[in-house]
CSV table of N, CA and C in Angstrom, one decimal:
chain,number,residue,atom,x,y,z
H,236,MET,N,0.8,-1.2,0.0
H,236,MET,CA,0.0,0.0,0.0
H,236,MET,C,0.9,1.3,0.0
H,237,SER,N,1.8,1.3,0.9
H,237,SER,CA,2.8,2.5,0.9
H,237,SER,C,3.4,2.7,-0.3
H,238,VAL,N,3.9,1.7,-1.0
H,238,VAL,CA,4.7,1.8,-2.2
H,238,VAL,C,3.8,2.5,-3.4
H,239,THR,N,2.5,2.0,-3.5
H,239,THR,CA,1.6,2.6,-4.4
H,239,THR,C,1.3,4.0,-4.1
H,240,THR,N,1.2,4.3,-2.8
H,240,THR,CA,1.0,5.8,-2.4
H,240,THR,C,2.2,6.6,-2.7
H,241,LEU,N,3.4,6.1,-2.5
H,241,LEU,CA,4.6,6.7,-2.8
H,241,LEU,C,4.7,7.0,-4.4
H,242,VAL,N,4.4,6.0,-5.1
H,242,VAL,CA,4.3,6.2,-6.6
H,242,VAL,C,3.4,7.3,-7.0
H,243,ALA,N,2.2,7.2,-6.4
H,243,ALA,CA,1.2,8.3,-6.7
H,243,ALA,C,1.7,9.7,-6.4
H,244,HIS,N,2.3,9.8,-5.3
H,244,HIS,CA,2.8,11.1,-4.9
H,244,HIS,C,4.0,11.6,-5.8
H,245,MET,N,4.8,10.6,-6.2
H,245,MET,CA,5.8,11.0,-7.1
H,245,MET,C,5.2,11.4,-8.6
H,246,GLU,N,4.2,10.8,-8.9
H,246,GLU,CA,3.3,11.1,-10.2
H,246,GLU,C,2.7,12.6,-10.0
H,247,GLU,N,2.2,12.8,-8.8
H,247,GLU,CA,1.6,14.2,-8.6
H,247,GLU,C,2.7,15.2,-8.6
H,248,LEU,N,3.9,15.0,-8.0
H,248,LEU,CA,5.0,15.9,-8.1
H,248,LEU,C,5.3,16.2,-9.4
H,249,ALA,N,5.5,15.2,-10.3
H,249,ALA,CA,5.8,15.3,-11.7
H,249,ALA,C,4.8,16.2,-12.4
H,250,VAL,N,3.5,16.0,-12.1
H,250,VAL,CA,2.5,16.8,-12.9
H,250,VAL,C,2.5,18.3,-12.4
H,251,LEU,N,2.8,18.5,-11.0
H,251,LEU,CA,2.9,19.8,-10.5
H,251,LEU,C,4.0,20.5,-11.0
H,252,HIS,N,5.2,19.9,-11.2
H,252,HIS,CA,6.5,20.5,-11.7
H,252,HIS,C,6.2,20.8,-13.1
H,253,GLU,N,5.5,20.0,-13.9
H,253,GLU,CA,5.2,20.3,-15.3
H,253,GLU,C,4.3,21.5,-15.4
H,254,ARG,N,3.3,21.7,-14.5
H,254,ARG,CA,2.5,22.9,-14.4
H,254,ARG,C,3.3,24.1,-14.2
H,255,LEU,N,4.2,24.0,-13.2
H,255,LEU,CA,5.1,25.1,-12.9
H,255,LEU,C,6.0,25.5,-14.1
H,256,TYR,N,6.4,24.5,-14.9
H,256,TYR,CA,7.1,24.8,-16.1
H,256,TYR,C,6.2,25.6,-17.1
H,257,GLU,N,5.0,25.1,-17.3
H,257,GLU,CA,4.1,25.9,-18.2
H,257,GLU,C,3.9,27.3,-17.8
H,258,LEU,N,3.7,27.4,-16.4
H,258,LEU,CA,3.5,28.8,-16.0
H,258,LEU,C,4.8,29.7,-16.2
H,259,SER,N,5.9,29.1,-16.0
H,259,SER,CA,7.2,29.7,-16.4
H,259,SER,C,7.3,30.1,-17.8
H,260,LEU,N,6.9,29.2,-18.8
H,260,LEU,CA,6.7,29.6,-20.1
H,260,LEU,C,5.8,30.9,-20.4
H,261,GLU,N,4.7,30.8,-19.8
H,261,GLU,CA,3.8,32.0,-19.8
H,261,GLU,C,4.4,33.1,-19.3
H,262,LYS,N,5.0,33.0,-18.2
H,262,LYS,CA,5.8,34.1,-17.5
H,262,LYS,C,6.8,34.9,-18.6
H,263,THR,N,7.5,34.1,-19.3
H,263,THR,CA,8.4,34.5,-20.3
H,263,THR,C,7.8,35.4,-21.3
H,264,GLU,N,6.6,34.9,-21.8
H,264,GLU,CA,5.9,35.7,-22.8
H,264,GLU,C,5.3,37.0,-22.2
H,265,LEU,N,4.9,36.9,-21.0
H,265,LEU,CA,4.4,38.1,-20.3
H,265,LEU,C,5.4,39.1,-20.2
H,266,LEU,N,6.6,38.7,-19.8
H,266,LEU,CA,7.8,39.6,-19.5
H,266,LEU,C,8.2,40.2,-20.9
H,267,LYS,N,8.2,39.4,-21.9
H,267,LYS,CA,8.6,39.9,-23.3
H,267,LYS,C,7.6,41.0,-23.7
H,268,ASN,N,6.4,40.8,-23.5
H,268,ASN,CA,5.3,41.7,-23.9
H,268,ASN,C,5.0,42.8,-23.0
H,269,ASN,N,5.7,42.8,-21.8
H,269,ASN,CA,5.5,43.8,-20.8
H,269,ASN,C,4.1,43.9,-20.3
H,270,GLU,N,3.5,42.8,-19.9
H,270,GLU,CA,2.2,42.6,-19.5
H,270,GLU,C,2.2,42.5,-17.9
H,271,ALA,N,2.2,43.6,-17.3
H,271,ALA,CA,2.4,43.6,-15.8
H,271,ALA,C,1.2,43.1,-15.1
H,272,LYS,N,0.1,43.5,-15.5
H,272,LYS,CA,-1.2,43.0,-14.7
H,272,LYS,C,-1.4,41.5,-14.9
H,273,GLN,N,-1.1,40.9,-16.1
H,273,GLN,CA,-1.3,39.5,-16.2
H,273,GLN,C,-0.1,38.8,-15.5
H,274,LEU,N,1.0,39.5,-15.5
H,274,LEU,CA,2.1,38.8,-14.8
H,274,LEU,C,1.9,38.7,-13.2
H,275,GLN,N,1.3,39.7,-12.8
H,275,GLN,CA,0.9,39.7,-11.4
H,275,GLN,C,-0.1,38.5,-11.1
H,276,GLU,N,-1.1,38.3,-11.9
H,276,GLU,CA,-2.0,37.3,-11.7
H,276,GLU,C,-1.3,35.9,-11.9
H,277,LEU,N,-0.4,35.8,-12.9
H,277,LEU,CA,0.4,34.5,-13.0
H,277,LEU,C,1.3,34.3,-11.8
H,278,VAL,N,1.9,35.2,-11.1
H,278,VAL,CA,2.7,35.0,-10.0
H,278,VAL,C,1.8,34.4,-8.9
H,279,LYS,N,0.5,34.9,-8.7
H,279,LYS,CA,-0.4,34.3,-7.8
H,279,LYS,C,-0.5,32.8,-8.0
H,280,LYS,N,-0.8,32.4,-9.2
H,280,LYS,CA,-1.0,31.1,-9.7
H,280,LYS,C,0.3,30.3,-9.3
H,281,GLU,N,1.4,30.9,-9.6
H,281,GLU,CA,2.7,30.2,-9.4
H,281,GLU,C,2.8,29.9,-7.8
H,282,VAL,N,2.6,30.8,-7.0
H,282,VAL,CA,2.6,30.7,-5.6
H,282,VAL,C,1.7,29.6,-5.1
H,283,LEU,N,0.5,29.5,-5.6
H,283,LEU,CA,-0.4,28.4,-5.2
H,283,LEU,C,0.1,27.0,-5.6
H,284,CYS,N,0.7,27.1,-6.7
H,284,CYS,CA,1.3,25.8,-7.3
H,284,CYS,C,2.5,25.3,-6.4
H,285,ILE,N,3.3,26.3,-6.0
H,285,ILE,CA,4.5,26.0,-5.1
H,285,ILE,C,4.0,25.5,-3.9
H,286,ARG,N,3.0,26.1,-3.4
H,286,ARG,CA,2.5,25.7,-2.0
H,286,ARG,C,2.0,24.2,-2.1
H,287,GLU,N,1.3,23.9,-3.2
H,287,GLU,CA,0.9,22.5,-3.5
H,287,GLU,C,2.1,21.5,-3.6
H,288,VAL,N,3.1,22.0,-4.3
H,288,VAL,CA,4.2,21.1,-4.3
H,288,VAL,C,4.9,20.8,-3.0
H,289,GLU,N,4.9,21.9,-2.1
H,289,GLU,CA,5.5,21.7,-0.8
H,289,GLU,C,4.6,20.8,0.0
H,290,LYS,N,3.3,20.8,-0.1
H,290,LYS,CA,2.5,19.8,0.7
H,290,LYS,C,2.7,18.5,0.1
H,291,VAL,N,2.7,18.2,-1.2
H,291,VAL,CA,2.8,16.9,-1.7
H,291,VAL,C,4.3,16.4,-1.4
H,292,GLU,N,5.3,17.2,-1.4
H,292,GLU,CA,6.6,16.7,-1.2
H,292,GLU,C,6.7,16.3,0.3
H,293,THR,N,6.1,17.0,1.2
H,293,THR,CA,6.0,16.6,2.7
H,293,THR,C,5.4,15.2,2.8
H,294,VAL,N,4.2,15.1,2.2
H,294,VAL,CA,3.6,13.7,2.3
H,294,VAL,C,4.4,12.6,1.6
H,295,ARG,N,5.1,12.9,0.4
H,295,ARG,CA,5.9,12.0,-0.2
H,295,ARG,C,7.1,11.6,0.7
H,296,ALA,N,7.7,12.6,1.4
H,296,ALA,CA,8.9,12.3,2.2
H,296,ALA,C,8.4,11.3,3.4
H,297,GLU,N,7.2,11.5,3.9
H,297,GLU,CA,6.8,10.6,4.9
H,297,GLU,C,6.5,9.2,4.5
H,298,GLU,N,5.9,9.1,3.3
H,298,GLU,CA,5.7,7.8,2.7
H,298,GLU,C,7.1,7.1,2.3
H,299,ALA,N,8.0,7.9,1.9
H,299,ALA,CA,9.3,7.2,1.7
H,299,ALA,C,9.9,6.7,2.9
H,300,GLU,N,9.8,7.4,4.0
H,300,GLU,CA,10.3,6.8,5.3
H,300,GLU,C,9.5,5.6,5.6
H,301,THR,N,8.3,5.5,5.4
H,301,THR,CA,7.4,4.3,5.7
H,301,THR,C,7.9,3.1,4.8
H,302,VAL,N,8.1,3.4,3.6
H,302,VAL,CA,8.5,2.4,2.6
H,302,VAL,C,9.9,1.9,2.9
H,303,ALA,N,10.8,2.9,3.3
H,303,ALA,CA,12.2,2.5,3.7
H,303,ALA,C,12.2,1.5,4.9
H,304,GLY,N,11.3,1.8,5.9
H,304,GLY,CA,11.1,1.0,7.0
H,304,GLY,C,10.7,-0.5,6.7
H,305,GLU,N,9.6,-0.4,5.8
H,305,GLU,CA,9.0,-1.7,5.4
H,305,GLU,C,10.0,-2.7,4.7
H,306,TYR,N,10.8,-2.0,3.8
H,306,TYR,CA,11.7,-2.8,2.9
H,306,TYR,C,13.2,-2.8,3.5
H,307,ALA,N,13.4,-2.3,4.6
H,307,ALA,CA,14.7,-2.2,5.2
H,307,ALA,C,15.8,-1.6,4.3
H,308,ALA,N,15.4,-0.4,3.8
H,308,ALA,CA,16.3,0.3,3.0
H,308,ALA,C,17.4,1.1,3.9
H,309,ASP,N,18.5,1.3,3.2
H,309,ASP,CA,19.7,1.9,4.0
H,309,ASP,C,19.4,3.4,4.2
H,310,GLU,N,18.9,4.0,3.3
H,310,GLU,CA,18.6,5.5,3.4
H,310,GLU,C,17.1,5.7,2.9
H,311,VAL,N,16.6,6.9,3.2
H,311,VAL,CA,15.3,7.2,2.7
H,311,VAL,C,15.5,8.1,1.5
H,312,THR,N,16.0,7.5,0.4
H,312,THR,CA,16.1,8.2,-0.8
H,312,THR,C,15.5,7.2,-1.9
H,313,ILE,N,15.1,7.9,-3.0
H,313,ILE,CA,14.6,7.1,-4.1
H,313,ILE,C,15.6,6.1,-4.6
H,314,ARG,N,16.8,6.5,-4.8
H,314,ARG,CA,17.9,5.7,-5.2
H,314,ARG,C,18.1,4.5,-4.4
H,315,SER,N,18.0,4.7,-3.0
H,315,SER,CA,18.2,3.6,-2.0
H,315,SER,C,17.0,2.7,-2.2
H,316,LEU,N,15.8,3.2,-2.3
H,316,LEU,CA,14.6,2.5,-2.4
H,316,LEU,C,14.5,1.7,-3.6
H,317,LEU,N,15.2,2.2,-4.6
H,317,LEU,CA,15.1,1.4,-6.1
H,317,LEU,C,15.9,0.1,-5.9
H,318,THR,N,16.8,-0.1,-4.9
H,318,THR,CA,17.6,-1.3,-4.7
H,318,THR,C,16.7,-2.4,-4.0
H,319,VAL,N,15.8,-2.0,-3.2
H,319,VAL,CA,15.0,-3.0,-2.4
H,319,VAL,C,13.6,-3.2,-2.9
H,320,LEU,N,13.0,-2.4,-3.7
H,320,LEU,CA,11.7,-2.6,-4.2
H,320,LEU,C,11.5,-3.6,-5.2
H,321,PRO,N,10.2,-4.2,-5.3
H,321,PRO,CA,10.2,-5.2,-6.5
H,321,PRO,C,10.4,-4.5,-7.8
H,322,GLU,N,10.6,-5.4,-8.8
H,322,GLU,CA,11.0,-4.9,-10.1
H,322,GLU,C,10.0,-4.0,-10.8
H,323,GLY,N,8.8,-4.4,-10.8
H,323,GLY,CA,7.7,-3.5,-11.5
H,323,GLY,C,7.6,-2.2,-10.9
H,324,VAL,N,7.8,-2.0,-9.6
H,324,VAL,CA,7.8,-0.8,-9.0
H,324,VAL,C,9.0,0.0,-9.2
H,325,GLN,N,10.1,-0.7,-9.3
H,325,GLN,CA,11.4,0.0,-9.6
H,325,GLN,C,11.3,0.7,-11.0
H,326,SER,N,10.9,0.0,-11.9
H,326,SER,CA,10.8,0.6,-13.3
H,326,SER,C,9.9,1.9,-13.3
H,327,GLU,N,8.8,1.8,-12.6
H,327,GLU,CA,7.8,2.9,-12.6
H,327,GLU,C,8.5,4.1,-11.8
H,328,LEU,N,9.1,3.8,-10.7
H,328,LEU,CA,9.8,4.8,-10.0
H,328,LEU,C,10.9,5.6,-10.8
H,329,ARG,N,11.7,4.6,-11.5
H,329,ARG,CA,12.8,5.2,-12.3
H,329,ARG,C,12.3,6.1,-13.3
H,330,GLN,N,11.2,5.8,-14.1
H,330,GLN,CA,10.6,6.6,-15.1
H,330,GLN,C,10.2,7.9,-14.4
H,331,LEU,N,9.5,7.8,-13.3
H,331,LEU,CA,9.0,9.0,-12.7
H,331,LEU,C,10.2,9.9,-12.2
H,332,GLN,N,11.2,9.3,-11.7
H,332,GLN,CA,12.4,10.0,-11.3
H,332,GLN,C,13.0,10.7,-12.4
H,333,ALA,N,13.1,10.1,-13.6
H,333,ALA,CA,13.7,10.7,-14.7
H,333,ALA,C,12.9,11.9,-15.2
H,334,ARG,N,11.6,11.6,-15.3
H,334,ARG,CA,10.6,12.6,-15.8
H,334,ARG,C,10.6,13.8,-14.8
H,335,LEU,N,10.6,13.6,-13.5
H,335,LEU,CA,10.7,14.8,-12.5
H,335,LEU,C,12.0,15.5,-12.7
H,336,GLY,N,13.1,14.8,-12.8
H,336,GLY,CA,14.4,15.4,-13.0
H,336,GLY,C,14.5,16.2,-14.3
H,337,GLU,N,14.1,15.7,-15.4
H,337,GLU,CA,14.0,16.4,-16.6
H,337,GLU,C,13.2,17.7,-16.4
H,338,THR,N,12.0,17.7,-15.9
H,338,THR,CA,11.1,18.8,-15.8
H,338,THR,C,11.8,19.8,-14.8
H,339,ILE,N,12.4,19.4,-13.9
H,339,ILE,CA,12.9,20.3,-12.9
H,339,ILE,C,14.1,21.0,-13.6
H,340,GLN,N,14.9,20.3,-14.4
H,340,GLN,CA,16.0,20.9,-15.1
H,340,GLN,C,15.5,22.0,-16.0
H,341,LYS,N,14.5,21.7,-16.9
H,341,LYS,CA,13.9,22.6,-17.8
H,341,LYS,C,13.2,23.8,-17.1
H,342,LEU,N,12.6,23.6,-15.9
H,342,LEU,CA,12.1,24.7,-15.1
H,342,LEU,C,13.2,25.5,-14.6
H,343,GLN,N,14.3,25.1,-14.2
H,343,GLN,CA,15.5,25.9,-13.7
H,343,GLN,C,16.0,26.8,-14.8
H,344,GLN,N,16.1,26.2,-16.1
H,344,GLN,CA,16.6,26.9,-17.2
H,344,GLN,C,15.7,28.1,-17.6
H,345,GLN,N,14.4,27.9,-17.5
H,345,GLN,CA,13.3,28.7,-17.9
H,345,GLN,C,13.3,29.8,-16.9
H,346,GLN,N,13.4,29.5,-15.5
H,346,GLN,CA,13.4,30.5,-14.5
H,346,GLN,C,14.6,31.4,-14.6
H,347,GLU,N,15.8,30.8,-15.0
H,347,GLU,CA,17.0,31.6,-15.2
H,347,GLU,C,16.7,32.7,-16.3
H,348,LEU,N,16.2,32.2,-17.3
H,348,LEU,CA,15.8,33.1,-18.5
H,348,LEU,C,14.9,34.3,-18.0
H,349,ASN,N,13.9,33.8,-17.2
H,349,ASN,CA,12.9,34.8,-16.7
H,349,ASN,C,13.6,35.8,-15.8
H,350,ARG,N,14.6,35.3,-14.9
H,350,ARG,CA,15.3,36.2,-14.0
H,350,ARG,C,16.1,37.3,-14.9
H,351,ALA,N,16.7,36.8,-16.0
H,351,ALA,CA,17.5,37.7,-16.8
H,351,ALA,C,16.6,38.7,-17.6
H,352,LEU,N,15.4,38.3,-18.1
H,352,LEU,CA,14.5,39.2,-18.6
H,352,LEU,C,14.0,40.2,-17.6
H,353,LEU,N,13.7,39.8,-16.4
H,353,LEU,CA,13.3,40.8,-15.3
H,353,LEU,C,14.4,41.7,-15.0
H,354,ALA,N,15.6,41.3,-14.9
H,354,ALA,CA,16.8,42.2,-14.7
H,354,ALA,C,17.0,43.1,-15.8
H,355,ASP,N,16.8,42.8,-16.9
H,355,ASP,CA,16.9,43.7,-18.1
H,355,ASP,C,15.8,44.7,-18.1
H,356,SER,N,14.7,44.2,-17.8
H,356,SER,CA,13.5,45.2,-17.7
H,356,SER,C,13.8,46.3,-16.7
H,357,LEU,N,14.2,45.8,-15.6
H,357,LEU,CA,14.4,46.8,-14.5
H,357,LEU,C,15.6,47.7,-14.7
H,358,TYR,N,16.7,47.2,-15.4
H,358,TYR,CA,17.8,48.0,-15.8
H,358,TYR,C,17.2,49.1,-16.8
H,359,PHE,N,16.4,48.7,-17.8
H,359,PHE,CA,15.9,49.6,-18.7
H,359,PHE,C,15.0,50.7,-18.1
H,360,LEU,N,14.2,50.3,-17.2
H,360,LEU,CA,13.4,51.2,-16.4
H,360,LEU,C,14.2,52.2,-15.6
H,361,GLN,N,15.2,51.7,-15.0
H,361,GLN,CA,16.1,52.6,-14.2
H,361,GLN,C,16.8,53.6,-15.2
H,362,LYS,N,17.3,53.1,-16.2
H,362,LYS,CA,17.9,54.1,-17.2
H,362,LYS,C,17.0,55.1,-17.6
H,363,ASN,N,15.8,54.7,-18.0
H,363,ASN,CA,14.8,55.6,-18.4
H,363,ASN,C,14.5,56.7,-17.4
H,364,MET,N,14.5,56.3,-16.2
H,364,MET,CA,14.2,57.3,-15.1
H,364,MET,C,15.4,58.2,-15.0
H,365,GLU,N,16.6,57.8,-15.1
H,365,GLU,CA,17.8,58.5,-15.0
H,365,GLU,C,17.9,59.6,-16.3
H,366,TRP,N,17.5,59.2,-17.4
H,366,TRP,CA,17.5,60.1,-18.6
H,366,TRP,C,16.5,61.1,-18.4
H,367,MET,N,15.4,60.9,-17.8
H,367,MET,CA,14.4,61.8,-17.5
H,367,MET,C,14.8,63.0,-16.5
H,368,ARG,N,15.6,62.6,-15.7
H,368,ARG,CA,16.0,63.5,-14.5
H,368,ARG,C,17.4,64.2,-15.0
H,369,PRO,N,17.3,65.5,-15.0
H,369,PRO,CA,18.6,66.2,-15.3
H,369,PRO,C,19.7,66.0,-14.2
H,370,ALA,N,20.9,66.0,-14.6
H,370,ALA,CA,22.0,65.9,-13.8
H,370,ALA,C,22.1,67.0,-12.8
H,371,ALA,N,22.6,66.7,-11.5
H,371,ALA,CA,22.6,67.7,-10.5
H,371,ALA,C,23.7,68.7,-10.8
H,372,ASP,N,24.8,68.2,-11.4
H,372,ASP,CA,25.9,69.2,-11.8
H,372,ASP,C,25.7,70.0,-13.1
H,373,GLN,N,24.5,69.9,-13.7
H,373,GLN,CA,24.4,70.5,-15.0
H,373,GLN,C,24.6,72.0,-14.8
H,374,SER,N,25.3,72.7,-15.6
H,374,SER,CA,25.6,74.1,-15.6
H,374,SER,C,24.5,74.9,-16.0
H,375,ARG,N,24.2,75.9,-15.2
H,375,ARG,CA,23.0,76.9,-15.6
H,375,ARG,C,23.6,78.3,-15.6
H,376,TYR,N,22.9,79.1,-16.4
H,376,TYR,CA,23.3,80.5,-16.4
H,376,TYR,C,23.0,81.2,-15.1
H,377,THR,N,24.0,82.0,-14.7
H,377,THR,CA,23.7,82.8,-13.5
H,377,THR,C,24.3,84.2,-13.8
H,378,PRO,N,23.5,85.2,-13.5
H,378,PRO,CA,24.0,86.6,-13.9
H,378,PRO,C,25.4,86.8,-13.0
H,379,PRO,N,26.2,87.7,-13.5
H,379,PRO,CA,27.4,88.0,-12.9
H,379,PRO,C,27.1,88.5,-11.5
H,380,GLY,N,28.0,88.1,-10.5
H,380,GLY,CA,27.8,88.7,-9.2
H,380,GLY,C,26.9,87.8,-8.4
H,381,GLN,N,26.2,86.8,-8.9
H,381,GLN,CA,25.3,85.9,-8.0
H,381,GLN,C,25.9,84.5,-7.9
H,382,LYS,N,25.6,83.9,-6.8
H,382,LYS,CA,26.2,82.6,-6.6
H,382,LYS,C,25.4,81.7,-7.4
H,383,ASN,N,26.0,80.5,-7.9
H,383,ASN,CA,25.2,79.5,-8.6
H,383,ASN,C,24.6,78.6,-7.6
H,384,GLN,N,23.3,78.7,-7.4
H,384,GLN,CA,22.6,78.0,-6.4
H,384,GLN,C,21.9,76.7,-7.1
H,385,THR,N,22.2,75.6,-6.6
H,385,THR,CA,21.7,74.3,-7.1
H,385,THR,C,20.2,74.1,-6.5
H,386,GLN,N,19.3,73.8,-7.3
H,386,GLN,CA,18.0,73.6,-6.7
H,386,GLN,C,17.6,72.1,-6.9
H,387,ALA,N,16.9,71.6,-6.0
H,387,ALA,CA,16.6,70.2,-6.1
H,387,ALA,C,15.5,70.1,-7.1
H,388,TYR,N,15.6,69.1,-8.0
H,388,TYR,CA,14.8,68.8,-9.1
H,388,TYR,C,13.7,67.8,-8.7
H,389,SER,N,12.5,67.9,-9.0
H,389,SER,CA,11.4,67.0,-8.7
H,389,SER,C,10.6,66.7,-10.0
H,390,PHE,N,10.2,65.5,-10.0
H,390,PHE,CA,9.5,65.0,-11.1
H,390,PHE,C,8.1,65.7,-11.1
H,391,PHE,N,7.6,66.0,-10.0
H,391,PHE,CA,6.3,66.5,-9.8
H,391,PHE,C,6.3,68.0,-9.6
H,392,ASP,N,5.3,68.7,-10.3
H,392,ASP,CA,5.1,70.1,-10.2
H,392,ASP,C,4.2,70.4,-9.0
H,393,SER,N,4.7,71.0,-8.0
H,393,SER,CA,4.0,71.2,-6.7
H,393,SER,C,3.1,72.3,-7.0
H,394,LYS,N,3.2,73.2,-7.9
H,394,LYS,CA,2.3,74.4,-8.1
H,394,LYS,C,1.1,74.0,-8.8
H,395,ALA,N,1.1,72.8,-9.4
H,395,ALA,CA,-0.1,72.4,-10.2
H,395,ALA,C,-1.3,72.0,-9.4
């Protein structure tokens, strides 16, 4: 019973990570198209999915401990369990392990791309803000005999 539950939780983890990967692909498109509102909604979906992954992972870890105890495994890892479980379960777990590992690797690469896109967007925004603001040391005309007073520059017109 515990082995089938462990396999079911591994399957669920694989599906959840595939969903995270799909959300990550959507995030890339939203970042490229500068869709801030949709990006905010997508991040909420991501957070919910991550919470679900955490819950399933906690249950999977508990099941792995139970299975390791039942089959007298050396450690509570999938690699260790693969050496003591029946052959039919071994092949299924190997496939799920490979599927999950592959999905996690693709997800990491996609998240790295998203991080780079976000960093570029923030850099671009910062540079635009700097270009809009005049430099503090910009020379201004002052009539002879008067000191050159620097005024603080504001983006907002307080007289309006």
